[in-house]
């Protein structure tokens, strides 16, 4: 997918990454946040691809805040 097509996505997006995620590099979340009009991202320190399992409380807090908007 070309980055220019991302601007056409209007749904809110929450991108979650771990700072050590080697499967989906955190730069991808940065690109999404810059390219999508309704995007947010959270990067969890010292976390891998399963950052939501390494930081479950923080992850739930971020999801709840995102869904309330």
CSV table of C-alpha atoms in Angstrom, one decimal:
chain,number,residue,atom,x,y,z
A,1,UNK,CA,0.0,0.0,0.0
A,2,UNK,CA,1.3,3.4,-0.8
A,3,UNK,CA,1.5,6.0,2.0
A,4,UNK,CA,-0.7,8.5,0.1
A,5,UNK,CA,-3.7,6.1,0.3
A,6,UNK,CA,-3.5,6.2,4.1
A,7,UNK,CA,-5.0,9.7,4.0
A,8,UNK,CA,-8.2,8.2,2.7
A,9,UNK,CA,-8.7,6.2,5.9
A,10,UNK,CA,-11.0,8.2,8.2
A,11,UNK,CA,-11.6,5.7,11.0
A,12,UNK,CA,-9.8,6.4,14.3
A,13,UNK,CA,-6.7,4.1,14.6
A,14,UNK,CA,-4.7,3.2,17.7
A,15,UNK,CA,-1.3,1.7,16.9
A,16,UNK,CA,0.5,-0.1,19.7
A,17,UNK,CA,4.2,-1.1,19.6
A,18,UNK,CA,6.9,-2.2,21.9
A,19,UNK,CA,10.2,-0.3,21.7
A,20,UNK,CA,12.0,-3.6,20.8
A,21,UNK,CA,9.4,-5.0,18.4
A,22,UNK,CA,11.3,-6.6,15.5
A,23,UNK,CA,8.2,-8.0,13.8
A,24,UNK,CA,6.5,-4.6,13.2
A,25,UNK,CA,9.1,-1.8,13.7
A,26,UNK,CA,7.9,1.2,15.6
A,27,UNK,CA,8.6,3.5,12.6
A,28,UNK,CA,5.5,2.0,11.1
A,29,UNK,CA,3.4,3.4,13.9
A,30,UNK,CA,5.0,6.7,13.5
A,31,UNK,CA,4.2,6.7,9.7
A,32,UNK,CA,0.6,5.8,10.5
A,33,UNK,CA,0.3,8.6,13.0
A,34,UNK,CA,1.7,11.1,10.5
A,35,UNK,CA,-0.4,9.8,7.6
A,36,UNK,CA,-3.8,9.1,9.1
A,37,UNK,CA,-5.9,12.0,10.2
A,38,UNK,CA,-7.4,10.2,13.3
A,39,UNK,CA,-4.4,8.1,14.4
A,40,UNK,CA,-2.8,7.7,17.8
A,41,UNK,CA,0.1,5.6,18.8
A,42,UNK,CA,1.7,4.3,22.0
A,43,UNK,CA,5.2,2.7,22.3
A,44,UNK,CA,5.9,0.7,25.4
A,45,UNK,CA,9.4,0.8,26.7
A,46,UNK,CA,11.5,-2.4,26.7
A,47,UNK,CA,8.6,-4.3,25.2
A,48,UNK,CA,8.6,-6.7,22.3
A,49,UNK,CA,5.9,-7.6,19.8
A,50,UNK,CA,3.5,-8.7,22.6
A,51,UNK,CA,3.7,-5.3,24.4
A,52,UNK,CA,0.0,-5.5,25.3
A,53,UNK,CA,0.8,-8.6,27.4
A,54,UNK,CA,3.9,-7.0,28.9
A,55,UNK,CA,2.1,-3.9,29.9
A,56,UNK,CA,-1.6,-5.0,30.3
A,57,UNK,CA,-2.7,-2.3,32.7
A,58,UNK,CA,-1.2,0.5,30.6
A,59,UNK,CA,-2.5,-1.0,27.4
A,60,UNK,CA,-6.1,-1.2,28.8
A,61,UNK,CA,-5.8,2.4,30.0
A,62,UNK,CA,-4.7,3.6,26.5
A,63,UNK,CA,-7.5,1.6,24.8
A,64,UNK,CA,-10.1,3.0,27.1
A,65,UNK,CA,-8.9,6.6,26.5
A,66,UNK,CA,-8.9,5.9,22.8
A,67,UNK,CA,-12.4,4.5,22.7
A,68,UNK,CA,-13.8,7.4,24.8
A,69,UNK,CA,-12.7,9.8,22.2
